PDB file of C-alpha atoms in Angstrom:
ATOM      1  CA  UNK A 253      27.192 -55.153-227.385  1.00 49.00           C
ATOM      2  CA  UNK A 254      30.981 -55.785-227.205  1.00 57.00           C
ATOM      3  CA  UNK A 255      32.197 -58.372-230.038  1.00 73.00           C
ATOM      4  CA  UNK A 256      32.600 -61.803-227.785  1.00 73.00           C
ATOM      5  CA  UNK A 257      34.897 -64.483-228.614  1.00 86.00           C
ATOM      6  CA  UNK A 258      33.097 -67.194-231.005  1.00 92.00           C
ATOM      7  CA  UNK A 259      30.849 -70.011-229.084  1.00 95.00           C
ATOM      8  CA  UNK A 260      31.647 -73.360-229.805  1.00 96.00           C
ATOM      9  CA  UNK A 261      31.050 -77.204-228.428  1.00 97.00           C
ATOM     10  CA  UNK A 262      33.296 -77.503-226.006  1.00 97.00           C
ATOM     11  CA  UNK A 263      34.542 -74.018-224.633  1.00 97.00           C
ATOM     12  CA  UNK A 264      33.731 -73.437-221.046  1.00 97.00           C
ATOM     13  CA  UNK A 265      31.704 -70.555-219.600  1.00 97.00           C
ATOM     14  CA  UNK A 266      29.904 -69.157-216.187  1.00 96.00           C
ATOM     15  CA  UNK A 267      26.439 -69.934-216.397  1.00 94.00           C
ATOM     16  CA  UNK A 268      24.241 -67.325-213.814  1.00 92.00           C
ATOM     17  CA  UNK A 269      20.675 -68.184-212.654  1.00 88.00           C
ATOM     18  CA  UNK A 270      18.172 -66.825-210.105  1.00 83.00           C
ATOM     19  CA  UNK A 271      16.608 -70.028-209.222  1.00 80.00           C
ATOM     20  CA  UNK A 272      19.569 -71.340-206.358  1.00 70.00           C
ATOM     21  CA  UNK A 273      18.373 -74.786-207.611  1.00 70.00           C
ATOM     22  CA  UNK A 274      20.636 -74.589-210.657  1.00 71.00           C
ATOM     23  CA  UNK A 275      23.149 -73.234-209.073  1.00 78.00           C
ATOM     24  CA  UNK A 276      23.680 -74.605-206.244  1.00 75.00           C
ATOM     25  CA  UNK A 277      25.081 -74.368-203.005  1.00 77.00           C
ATOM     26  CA  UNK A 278      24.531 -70.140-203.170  1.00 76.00           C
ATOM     27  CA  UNK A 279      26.701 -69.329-205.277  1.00 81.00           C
ATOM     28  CA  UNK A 280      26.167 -66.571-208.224  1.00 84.00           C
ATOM     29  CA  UNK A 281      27.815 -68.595-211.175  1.00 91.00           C
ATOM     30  CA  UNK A 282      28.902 -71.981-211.904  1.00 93.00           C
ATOM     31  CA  UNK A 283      31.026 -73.457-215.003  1.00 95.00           C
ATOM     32  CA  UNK A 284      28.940 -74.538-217.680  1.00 96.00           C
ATOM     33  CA  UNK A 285      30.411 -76.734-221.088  1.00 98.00           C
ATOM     34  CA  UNK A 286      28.717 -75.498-223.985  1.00 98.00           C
ATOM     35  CA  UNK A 287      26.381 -78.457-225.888  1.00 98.00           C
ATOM     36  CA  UNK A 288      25.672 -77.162-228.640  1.00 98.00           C
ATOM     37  CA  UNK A 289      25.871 -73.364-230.264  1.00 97.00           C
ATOM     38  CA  UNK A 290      22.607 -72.090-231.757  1.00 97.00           C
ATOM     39  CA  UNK A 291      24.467 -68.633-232.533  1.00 95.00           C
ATOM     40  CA  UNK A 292      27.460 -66.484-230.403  1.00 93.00           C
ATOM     41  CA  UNK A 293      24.826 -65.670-227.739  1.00 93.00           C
ATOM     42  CA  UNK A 294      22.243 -68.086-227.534  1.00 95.00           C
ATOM     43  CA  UNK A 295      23.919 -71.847-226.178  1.00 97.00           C
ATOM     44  CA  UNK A 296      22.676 -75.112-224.772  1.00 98.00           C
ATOM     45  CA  UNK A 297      24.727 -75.944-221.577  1.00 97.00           C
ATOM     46  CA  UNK A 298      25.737 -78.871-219.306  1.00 97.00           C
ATOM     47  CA  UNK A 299      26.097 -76.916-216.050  1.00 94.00           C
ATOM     48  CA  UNK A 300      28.365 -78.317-213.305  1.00 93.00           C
ATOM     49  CA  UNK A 301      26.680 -76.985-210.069  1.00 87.00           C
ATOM     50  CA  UNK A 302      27.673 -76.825-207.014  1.00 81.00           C
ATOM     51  CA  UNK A 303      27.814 -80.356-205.056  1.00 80.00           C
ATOM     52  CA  UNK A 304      24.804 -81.290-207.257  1.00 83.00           C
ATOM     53  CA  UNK A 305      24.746 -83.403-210.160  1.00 89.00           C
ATOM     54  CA  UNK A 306      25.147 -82.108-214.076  1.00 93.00           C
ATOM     55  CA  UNK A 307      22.210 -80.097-215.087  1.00 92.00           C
ATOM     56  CA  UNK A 308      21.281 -79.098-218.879  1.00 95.00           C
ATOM     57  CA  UNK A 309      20.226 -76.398-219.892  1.00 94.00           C
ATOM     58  CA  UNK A 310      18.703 -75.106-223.716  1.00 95.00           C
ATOM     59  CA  UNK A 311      18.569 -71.775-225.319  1.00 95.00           C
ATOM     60  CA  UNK A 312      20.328 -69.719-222.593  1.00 95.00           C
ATOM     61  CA  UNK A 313      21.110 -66.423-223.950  1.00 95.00           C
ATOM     62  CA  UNK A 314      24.457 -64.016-223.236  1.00 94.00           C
ATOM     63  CA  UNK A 315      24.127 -61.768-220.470  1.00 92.00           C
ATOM     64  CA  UNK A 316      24.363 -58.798-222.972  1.00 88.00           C
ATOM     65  CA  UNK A 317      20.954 -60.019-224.686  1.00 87.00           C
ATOM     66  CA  UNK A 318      19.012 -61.398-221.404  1.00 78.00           C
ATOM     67  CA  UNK A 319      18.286 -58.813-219.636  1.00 79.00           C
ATOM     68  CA  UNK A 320      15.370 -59.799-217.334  1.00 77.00           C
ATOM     69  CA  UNK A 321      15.629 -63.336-217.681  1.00 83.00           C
ATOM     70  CA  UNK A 322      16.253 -65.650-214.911  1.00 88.00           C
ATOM     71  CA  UNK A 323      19.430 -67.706-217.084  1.00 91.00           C
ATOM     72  CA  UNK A 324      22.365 -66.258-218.842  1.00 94.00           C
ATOM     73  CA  UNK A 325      25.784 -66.852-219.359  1.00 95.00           C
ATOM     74  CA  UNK A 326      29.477 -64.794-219.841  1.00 95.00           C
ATOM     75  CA  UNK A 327      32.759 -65.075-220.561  1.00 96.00           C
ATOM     76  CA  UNK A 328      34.725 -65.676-217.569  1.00 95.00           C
ATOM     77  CA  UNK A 329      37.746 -63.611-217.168  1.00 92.00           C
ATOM     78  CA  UNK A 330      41.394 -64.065-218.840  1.00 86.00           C
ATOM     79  CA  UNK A 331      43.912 -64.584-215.918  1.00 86.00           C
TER      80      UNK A 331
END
């Protein structure tokens, strides 16, 4: 695993899921506002989907570490 930037209440992130439920609207990711920060790669999430209301979301891990899972998050991209 890379070394990712630190996690902390308040940074934004792209939250991924394959239930279309949390997401929204199909798309892939959505912007999610981290909660709280149980470690660098393991986050509770308020996830802003899609034309939907807020959802939250506990103990979503990083992409690195969840492979399998239906939920993860990432960095996005530095433009």
């Amino acid at each position: 695993m890379t070394d990712l930037p630190k996690a902390s209440v308040g940074r934004i992130v792209l939250f991924k899921s394959t239930n279309l439920d949390q997401v929204g609207n199909g798309a892939e990711e959505v912007p999610a506002i981290i909660t709280r920060a149980w470690s660098d790669t393991m986050l509770n999430l308020c996830v802003f989907r899609d034309a939907n209301a807020p959802l939250a979301v506990t103990s979503v891990g990083h992409e690195s570490i969840s492979q399998g899972s239906s939920l993860s998050w990432r960095w996005p991209p530095r433009v």
